[in-house]
mmCIF file of C-alpha atoms in Angstrom:
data_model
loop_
_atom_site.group_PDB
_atom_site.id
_atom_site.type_symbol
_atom_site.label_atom_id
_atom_site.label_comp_id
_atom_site.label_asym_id
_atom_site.label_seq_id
_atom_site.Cartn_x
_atom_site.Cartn_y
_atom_site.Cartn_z
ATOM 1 C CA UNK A 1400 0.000 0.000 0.000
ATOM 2 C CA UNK A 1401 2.736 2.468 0.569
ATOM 3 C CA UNK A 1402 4.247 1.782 -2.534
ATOM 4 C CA UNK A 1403 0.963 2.091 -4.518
ATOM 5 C CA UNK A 1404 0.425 5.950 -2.142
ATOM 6 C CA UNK A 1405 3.892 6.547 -3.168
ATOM 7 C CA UNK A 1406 3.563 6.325 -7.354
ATOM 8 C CA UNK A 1407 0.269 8.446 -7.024
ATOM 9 C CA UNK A 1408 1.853 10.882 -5.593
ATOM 10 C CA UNK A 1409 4.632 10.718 -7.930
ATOM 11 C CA UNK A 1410 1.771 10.778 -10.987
ATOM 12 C CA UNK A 1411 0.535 13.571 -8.974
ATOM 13 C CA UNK A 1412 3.286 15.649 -9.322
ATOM 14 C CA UNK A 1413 4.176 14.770 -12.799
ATOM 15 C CA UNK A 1414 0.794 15.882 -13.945
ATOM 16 C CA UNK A 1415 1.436 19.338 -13.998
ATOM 17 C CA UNK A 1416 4.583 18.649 -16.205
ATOM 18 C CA UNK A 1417 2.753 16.330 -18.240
ATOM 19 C CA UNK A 1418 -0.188 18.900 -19.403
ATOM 20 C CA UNK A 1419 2.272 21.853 -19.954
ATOM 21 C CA UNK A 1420 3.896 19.906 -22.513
ATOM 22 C CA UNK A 1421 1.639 18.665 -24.210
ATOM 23 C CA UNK A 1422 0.767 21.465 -26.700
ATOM 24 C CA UNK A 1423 4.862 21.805 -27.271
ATOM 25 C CA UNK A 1424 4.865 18.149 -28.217
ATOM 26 C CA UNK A 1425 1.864 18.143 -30.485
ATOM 27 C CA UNK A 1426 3.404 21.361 -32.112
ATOM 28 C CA UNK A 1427 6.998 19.396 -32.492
ATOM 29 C CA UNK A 1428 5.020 16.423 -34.136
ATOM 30 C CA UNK A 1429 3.074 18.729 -36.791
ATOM 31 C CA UNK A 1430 6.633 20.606 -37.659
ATOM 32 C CA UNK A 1431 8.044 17.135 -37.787
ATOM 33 C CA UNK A 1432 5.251 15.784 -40.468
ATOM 34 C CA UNK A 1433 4.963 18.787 -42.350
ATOM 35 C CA UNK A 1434 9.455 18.457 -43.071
ATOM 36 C CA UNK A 1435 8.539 14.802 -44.035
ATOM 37 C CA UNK A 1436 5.660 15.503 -46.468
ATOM 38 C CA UNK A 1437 7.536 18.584 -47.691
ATOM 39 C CA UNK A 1438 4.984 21.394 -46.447
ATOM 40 C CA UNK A 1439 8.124 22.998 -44.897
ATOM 41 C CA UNK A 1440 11.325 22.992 -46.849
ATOM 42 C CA UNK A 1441 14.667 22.325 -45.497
ATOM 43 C CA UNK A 1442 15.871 25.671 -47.243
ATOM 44 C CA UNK A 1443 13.037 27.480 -44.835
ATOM 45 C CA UNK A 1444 13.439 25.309 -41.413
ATOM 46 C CA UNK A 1445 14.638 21.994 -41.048
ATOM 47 C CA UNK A 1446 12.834 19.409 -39.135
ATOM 48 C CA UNK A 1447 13.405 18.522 -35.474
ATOM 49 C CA UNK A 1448 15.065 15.346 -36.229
ATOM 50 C CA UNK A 1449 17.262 16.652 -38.404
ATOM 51 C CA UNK A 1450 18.089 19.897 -36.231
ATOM 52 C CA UNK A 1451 18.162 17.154 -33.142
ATOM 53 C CA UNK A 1452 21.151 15.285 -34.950
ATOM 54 C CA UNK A 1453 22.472 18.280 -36.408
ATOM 55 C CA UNK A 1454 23.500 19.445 -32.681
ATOM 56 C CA UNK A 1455 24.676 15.697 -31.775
ATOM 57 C CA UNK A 1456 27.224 16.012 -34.510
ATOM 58 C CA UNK A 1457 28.690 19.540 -33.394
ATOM 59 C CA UNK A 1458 28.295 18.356 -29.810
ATOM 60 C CA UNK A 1459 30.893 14.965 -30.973
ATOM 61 C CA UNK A 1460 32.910 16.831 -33.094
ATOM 62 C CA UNK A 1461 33.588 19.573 -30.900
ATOM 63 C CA UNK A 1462 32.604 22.017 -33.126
ATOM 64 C CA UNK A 1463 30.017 23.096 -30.907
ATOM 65 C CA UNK A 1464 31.910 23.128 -27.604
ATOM 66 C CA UNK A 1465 34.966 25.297 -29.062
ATOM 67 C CA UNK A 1466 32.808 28.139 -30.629
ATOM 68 C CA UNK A 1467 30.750 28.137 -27.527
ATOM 69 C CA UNK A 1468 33.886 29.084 -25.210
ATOM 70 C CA UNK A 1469 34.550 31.963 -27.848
ATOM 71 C CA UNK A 1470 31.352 33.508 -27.350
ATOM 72 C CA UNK A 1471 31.635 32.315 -23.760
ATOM 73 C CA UNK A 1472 34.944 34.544 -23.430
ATOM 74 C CA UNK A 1473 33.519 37.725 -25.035
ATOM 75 C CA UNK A 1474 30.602 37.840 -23.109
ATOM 76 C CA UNK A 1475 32.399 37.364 -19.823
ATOM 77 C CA UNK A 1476 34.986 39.990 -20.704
ATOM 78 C CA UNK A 1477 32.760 42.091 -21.850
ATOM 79 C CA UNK A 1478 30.295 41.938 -19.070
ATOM 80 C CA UNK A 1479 32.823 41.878 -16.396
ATOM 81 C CA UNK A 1480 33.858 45.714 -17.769
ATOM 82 C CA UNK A 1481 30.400 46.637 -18.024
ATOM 83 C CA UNK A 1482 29.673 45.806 -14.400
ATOM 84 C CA UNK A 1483 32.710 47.146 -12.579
ATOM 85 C CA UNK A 1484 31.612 50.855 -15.172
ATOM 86 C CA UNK A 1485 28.215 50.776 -13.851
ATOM 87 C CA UNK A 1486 29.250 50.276 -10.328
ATOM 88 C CA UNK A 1487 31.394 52.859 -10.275
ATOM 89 C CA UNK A 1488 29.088 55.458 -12.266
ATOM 90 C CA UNK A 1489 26.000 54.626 -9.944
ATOM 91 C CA UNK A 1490 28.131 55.180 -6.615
ATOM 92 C CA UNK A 1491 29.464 58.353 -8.155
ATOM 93 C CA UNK A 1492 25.486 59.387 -9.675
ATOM 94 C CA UNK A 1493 23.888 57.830 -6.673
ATOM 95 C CA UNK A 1494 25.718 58.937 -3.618
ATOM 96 C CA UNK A 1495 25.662 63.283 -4.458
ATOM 97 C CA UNK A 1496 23.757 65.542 -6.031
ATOM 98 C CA UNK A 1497 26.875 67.089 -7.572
ATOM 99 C CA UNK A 1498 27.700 63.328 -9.188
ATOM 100 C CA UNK A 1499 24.487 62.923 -10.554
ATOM 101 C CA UNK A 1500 24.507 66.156 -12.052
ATOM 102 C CA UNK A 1501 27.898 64.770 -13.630
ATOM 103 C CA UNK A 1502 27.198 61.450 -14.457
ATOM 104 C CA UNK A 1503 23.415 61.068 -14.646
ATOM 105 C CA UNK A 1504 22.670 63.459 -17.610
ATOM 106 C CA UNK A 1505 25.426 61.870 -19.975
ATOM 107 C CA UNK A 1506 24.603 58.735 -19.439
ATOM 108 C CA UNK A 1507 20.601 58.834 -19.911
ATOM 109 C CA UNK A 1508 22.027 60.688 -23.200
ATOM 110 C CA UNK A 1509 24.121 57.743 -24.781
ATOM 111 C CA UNK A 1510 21.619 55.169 -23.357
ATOM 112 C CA UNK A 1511 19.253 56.018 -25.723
ATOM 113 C CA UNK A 1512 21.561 55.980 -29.099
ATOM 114 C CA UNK A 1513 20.912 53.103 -31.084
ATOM 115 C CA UNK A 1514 22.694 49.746 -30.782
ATOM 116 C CA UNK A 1515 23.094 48.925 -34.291
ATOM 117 C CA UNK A 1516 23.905 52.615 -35.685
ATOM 118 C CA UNK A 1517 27.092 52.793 -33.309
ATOM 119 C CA UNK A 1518 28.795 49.694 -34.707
ATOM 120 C CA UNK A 1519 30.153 51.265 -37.654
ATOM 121 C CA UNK A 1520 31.551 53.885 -35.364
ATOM 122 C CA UNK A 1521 32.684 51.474 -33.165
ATOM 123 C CA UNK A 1522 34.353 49.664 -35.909
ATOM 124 C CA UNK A 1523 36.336 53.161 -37.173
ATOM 125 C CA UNK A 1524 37.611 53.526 -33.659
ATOM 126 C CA UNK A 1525 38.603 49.495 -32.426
ATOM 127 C CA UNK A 1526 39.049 47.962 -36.250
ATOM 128 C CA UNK A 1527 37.426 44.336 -36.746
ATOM 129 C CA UNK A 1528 39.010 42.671 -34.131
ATOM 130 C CA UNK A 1529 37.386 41.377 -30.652
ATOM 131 C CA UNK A 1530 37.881 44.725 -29.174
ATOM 132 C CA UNK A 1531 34.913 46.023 -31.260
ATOM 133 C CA UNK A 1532 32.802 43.317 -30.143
ATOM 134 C CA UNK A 1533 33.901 43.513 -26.347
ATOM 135 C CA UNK A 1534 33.261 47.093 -26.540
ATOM 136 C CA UNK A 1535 29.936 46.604 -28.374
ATOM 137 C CA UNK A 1536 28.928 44.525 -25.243
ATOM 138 C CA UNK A 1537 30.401 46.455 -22.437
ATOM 139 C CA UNK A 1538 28.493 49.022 -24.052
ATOM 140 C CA UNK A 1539 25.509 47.534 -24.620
ATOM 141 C CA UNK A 1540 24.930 45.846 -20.934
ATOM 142 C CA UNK A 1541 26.832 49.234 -18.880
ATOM 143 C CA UNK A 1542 23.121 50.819 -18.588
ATOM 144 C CA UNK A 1543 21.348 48.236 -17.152
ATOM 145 C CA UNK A 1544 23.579 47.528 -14.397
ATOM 146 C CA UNK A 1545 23.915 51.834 -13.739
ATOM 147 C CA UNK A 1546 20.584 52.071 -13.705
ATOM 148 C CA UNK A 1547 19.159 49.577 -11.207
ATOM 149 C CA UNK A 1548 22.065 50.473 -8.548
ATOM 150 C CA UNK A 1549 21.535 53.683 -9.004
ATOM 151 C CA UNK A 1550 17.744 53.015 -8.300
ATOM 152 C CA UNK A 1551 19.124 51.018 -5.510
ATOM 153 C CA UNK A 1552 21.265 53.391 -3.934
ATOM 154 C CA UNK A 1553 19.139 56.417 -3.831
ATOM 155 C CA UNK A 1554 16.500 54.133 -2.405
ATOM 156 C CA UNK A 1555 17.679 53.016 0.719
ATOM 157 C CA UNK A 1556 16.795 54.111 3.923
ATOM 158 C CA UNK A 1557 18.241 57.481 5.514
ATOM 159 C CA UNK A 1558 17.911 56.023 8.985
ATOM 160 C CA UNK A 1559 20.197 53.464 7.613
ATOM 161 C CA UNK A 1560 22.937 55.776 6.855
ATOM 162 C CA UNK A 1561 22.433 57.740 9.838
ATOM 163 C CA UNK A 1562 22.730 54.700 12.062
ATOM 164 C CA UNK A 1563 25.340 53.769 10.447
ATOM 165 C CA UNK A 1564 27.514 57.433 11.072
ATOM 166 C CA UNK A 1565 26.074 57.073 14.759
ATOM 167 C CA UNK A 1566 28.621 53.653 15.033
ATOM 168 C CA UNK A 1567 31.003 55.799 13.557
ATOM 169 C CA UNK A 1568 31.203 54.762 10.330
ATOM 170 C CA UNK A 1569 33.062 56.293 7.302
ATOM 171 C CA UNK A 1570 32.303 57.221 3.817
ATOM 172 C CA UNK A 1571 34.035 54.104 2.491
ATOM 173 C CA UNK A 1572 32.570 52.007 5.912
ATOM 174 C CA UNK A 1573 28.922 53.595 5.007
ATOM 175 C CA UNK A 1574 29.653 52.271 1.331
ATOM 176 C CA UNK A 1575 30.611 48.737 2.733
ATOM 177 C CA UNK A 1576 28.583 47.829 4.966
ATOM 178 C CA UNK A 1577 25.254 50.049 4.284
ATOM 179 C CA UNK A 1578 25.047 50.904 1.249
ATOM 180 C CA UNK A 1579 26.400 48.407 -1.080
ATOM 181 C CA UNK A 1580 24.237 45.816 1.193
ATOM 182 C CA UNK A 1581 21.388 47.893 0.577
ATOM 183 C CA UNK A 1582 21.325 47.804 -2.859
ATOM 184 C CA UNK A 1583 22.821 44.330 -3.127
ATOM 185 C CA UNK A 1584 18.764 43.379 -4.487
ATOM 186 C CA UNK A 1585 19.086 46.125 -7.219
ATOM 187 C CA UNK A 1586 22.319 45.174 -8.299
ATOM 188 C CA UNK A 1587 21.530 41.553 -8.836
ATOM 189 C CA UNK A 1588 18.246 42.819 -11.027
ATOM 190 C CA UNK A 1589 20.573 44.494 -13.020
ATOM 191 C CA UNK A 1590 22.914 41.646 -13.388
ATOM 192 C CA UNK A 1591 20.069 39.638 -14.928
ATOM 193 C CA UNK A 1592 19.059 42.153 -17.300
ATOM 194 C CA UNK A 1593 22.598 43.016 -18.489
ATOM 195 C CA UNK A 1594 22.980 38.868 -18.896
ATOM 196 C CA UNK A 1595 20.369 38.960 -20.618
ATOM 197 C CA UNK A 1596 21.273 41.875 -22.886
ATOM 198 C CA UNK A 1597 24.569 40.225 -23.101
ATOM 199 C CA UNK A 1598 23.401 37.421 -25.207
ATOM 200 C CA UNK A 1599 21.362 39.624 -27.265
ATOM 201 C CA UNK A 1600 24.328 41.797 -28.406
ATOM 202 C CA UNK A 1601 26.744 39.039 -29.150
ATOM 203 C CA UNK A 1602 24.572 37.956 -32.063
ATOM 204 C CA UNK A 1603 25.091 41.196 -33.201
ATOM 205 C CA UNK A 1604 28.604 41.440 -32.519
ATOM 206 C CA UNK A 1605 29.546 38.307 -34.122
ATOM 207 C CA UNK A 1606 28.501 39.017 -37.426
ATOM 208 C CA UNK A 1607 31.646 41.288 -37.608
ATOM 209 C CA UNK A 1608 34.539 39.880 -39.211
ATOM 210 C CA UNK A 1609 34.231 36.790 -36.644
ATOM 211 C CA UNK A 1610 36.474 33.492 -37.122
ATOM 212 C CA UNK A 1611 34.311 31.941 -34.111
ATOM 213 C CA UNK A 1612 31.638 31.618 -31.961
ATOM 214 C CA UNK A 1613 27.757 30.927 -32.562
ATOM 215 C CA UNK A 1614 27.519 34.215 -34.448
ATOM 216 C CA UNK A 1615 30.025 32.820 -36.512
ATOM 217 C CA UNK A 1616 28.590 29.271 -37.005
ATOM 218 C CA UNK A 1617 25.333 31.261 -37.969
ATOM 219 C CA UNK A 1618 26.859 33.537 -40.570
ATOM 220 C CA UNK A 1619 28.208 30.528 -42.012
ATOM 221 C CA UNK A 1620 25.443 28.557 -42.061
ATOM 222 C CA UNK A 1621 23.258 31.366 -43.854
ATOM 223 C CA UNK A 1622 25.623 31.562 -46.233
ATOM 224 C CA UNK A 1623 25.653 27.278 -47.270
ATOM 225 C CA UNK A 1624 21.282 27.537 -46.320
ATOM 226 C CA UNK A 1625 21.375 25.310 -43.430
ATOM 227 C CA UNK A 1626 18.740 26.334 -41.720
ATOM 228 C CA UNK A 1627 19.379 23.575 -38.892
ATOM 229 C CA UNK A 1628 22.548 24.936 -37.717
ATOM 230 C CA UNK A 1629 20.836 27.977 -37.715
ATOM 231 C CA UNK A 1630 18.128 26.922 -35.351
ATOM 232 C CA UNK A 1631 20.746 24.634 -33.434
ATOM 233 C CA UNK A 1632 22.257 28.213 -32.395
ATOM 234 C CA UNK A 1633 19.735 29.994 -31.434
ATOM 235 C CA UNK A 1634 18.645 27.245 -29.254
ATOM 236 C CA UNK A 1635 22.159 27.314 -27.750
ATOM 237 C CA UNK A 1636 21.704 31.302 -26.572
ATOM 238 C CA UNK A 1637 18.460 30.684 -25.773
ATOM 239 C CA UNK A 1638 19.196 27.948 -23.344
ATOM 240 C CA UNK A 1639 22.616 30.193 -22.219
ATOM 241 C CA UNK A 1640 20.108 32.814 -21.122
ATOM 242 C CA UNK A 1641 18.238 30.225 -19.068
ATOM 243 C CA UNK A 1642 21.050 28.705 -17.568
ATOM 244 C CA UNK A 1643 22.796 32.431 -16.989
ATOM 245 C CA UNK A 1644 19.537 33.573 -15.371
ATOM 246 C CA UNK A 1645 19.119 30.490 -13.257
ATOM 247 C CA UNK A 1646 22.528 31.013 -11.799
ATOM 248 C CA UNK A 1647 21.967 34.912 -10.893
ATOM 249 C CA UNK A 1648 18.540 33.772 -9.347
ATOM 250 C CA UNK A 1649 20.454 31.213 -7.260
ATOM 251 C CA UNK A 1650 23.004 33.565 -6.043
ATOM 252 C CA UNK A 1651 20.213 35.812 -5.379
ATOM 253 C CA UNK A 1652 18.391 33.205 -3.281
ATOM 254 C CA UNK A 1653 21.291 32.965 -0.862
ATOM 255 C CA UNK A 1654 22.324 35.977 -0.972
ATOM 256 C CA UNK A 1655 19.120 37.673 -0.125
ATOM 257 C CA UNK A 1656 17.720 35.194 2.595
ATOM 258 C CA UNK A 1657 18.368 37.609 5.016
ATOM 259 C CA UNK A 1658 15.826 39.980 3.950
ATOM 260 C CA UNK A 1659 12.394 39.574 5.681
ATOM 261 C CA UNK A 1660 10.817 39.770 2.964
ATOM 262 C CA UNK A 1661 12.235 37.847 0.261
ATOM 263 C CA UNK A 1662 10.109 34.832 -0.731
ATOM 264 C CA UNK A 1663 11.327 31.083 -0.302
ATOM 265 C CA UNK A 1664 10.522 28.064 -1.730
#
């Protein structure tokens, strides 16, 4: 009898799981038939079994694996740039009125330029190289990550700081221990956004003058129509954005369990 209250249970919770993908899996099948009657040519989208052992094949030749650490590498550099700039800006924007003045007004200026329009600008100043496409990143995923802390910074609590001066604490002891804490919440929104922005821009960035990575693979593949490498990588950045997220939200888990009002599972 336990056994038997033991699988319902597990059927139970499977159930959920099992109804959500249903639609996916009827929509797979129809794609799959309409490949194999010819509805949907290869030159337009391949079909699931081909794009399935399309990615086994990269996967065992490596093909997929090396590229990926390429892209890997210039999103990494990239965003580690990106957040130390933003950090810095926000504490300069966040903690004065005469910093904000400073910082603030340039930076909502040059947030709002256009992604795309600045890479031929970007490519007269850096060349063709990788640091166009680092730059192109850093640039792209800066604002998030200033924005949010600055958000986070302005909002936290004056009886905060004050308590803080009251146990005789410093400017760079307020920033440590008070404020940075504070706005540890905004900063890790930020982080997800600019990870997710991250992604975004490499596709872009990779189209220039790359000898690797999945912008690269893609480029290629346009050029030879194979539309199942194509949809092989942008499966692989969409599942690096999941994956990316997942590990910011687990940081964010620990790192914010002290806060009363953060929500557990």
């Amino acid at each position: 009898m336990p056994a038997l209250l033991y699988v319902r249970q597990f059927l139970r919770l499977l159930s959920p799981l099992i109804t959500r993908a249903i639609s996916p899996l009827v929509l797979l099948s129809l794609w799959e038939l309409a490949s194999r009657v010819g509805i949907i040519p290869e030159r337009i989208l391949a079909a699931p079994s081909q794009i399935i052992g399309t990615f086994s094949d990269m996967v065992a030749s490596g093909e997929m694996g090396g590229n990926l650490l390429v892209s890997l590498g210039r999103v990494l550099t990239g965003l580690s740039i990106s957040l130390s700039l933003g950090t810095v800006l926000a504490l300069i924007s966040g903690l004065s009125r005469r910093g904000e003045v400073i910082v603030d007004s340039p930076m909502q200026m040059v947030r709002t330029l256009p992604f795309l329009g600045l890479v031929p600008l970007f490519i007269l100043w850096f060349g063709i190289g990788e640091v166009t496409k680092i730059a192109l990143i850093t640039f792209a995923t800066v604002f998030p990550m200033y924005l949010t802390l600055y958000s986070g910074i302005r909002s936290i609590d004056a009886k905060l700081i004050e308590a803080g001066r009251l146990f005789g604490l410093g400017n760079a002891g307020l920033i440590w221990h008070v404020i940075l804490p504070g706005s540890l919440p905004s900063f890790l929104l930020g982080l997800r956004y600019a990870l997710g922005i991250s992604w975004l821009s490499l596709v872009a960035v990779e189209q220039i003058n790359a000898t690797a990575g999945l912008g690269y693979l893609i480029n290629n593949a346009r050029d030879f129509m194979r539309t199942d490498v194509i949809v092989v990588c942008l499966l692989v950045y969409s599942l690096l954005g999941l994956f990316t997220d997942m590990l910011v939200r687990t940081v964010e888990h620990f790192a914010l369990a002290w806060r009363p009002s953060f929500i557990k599972d």
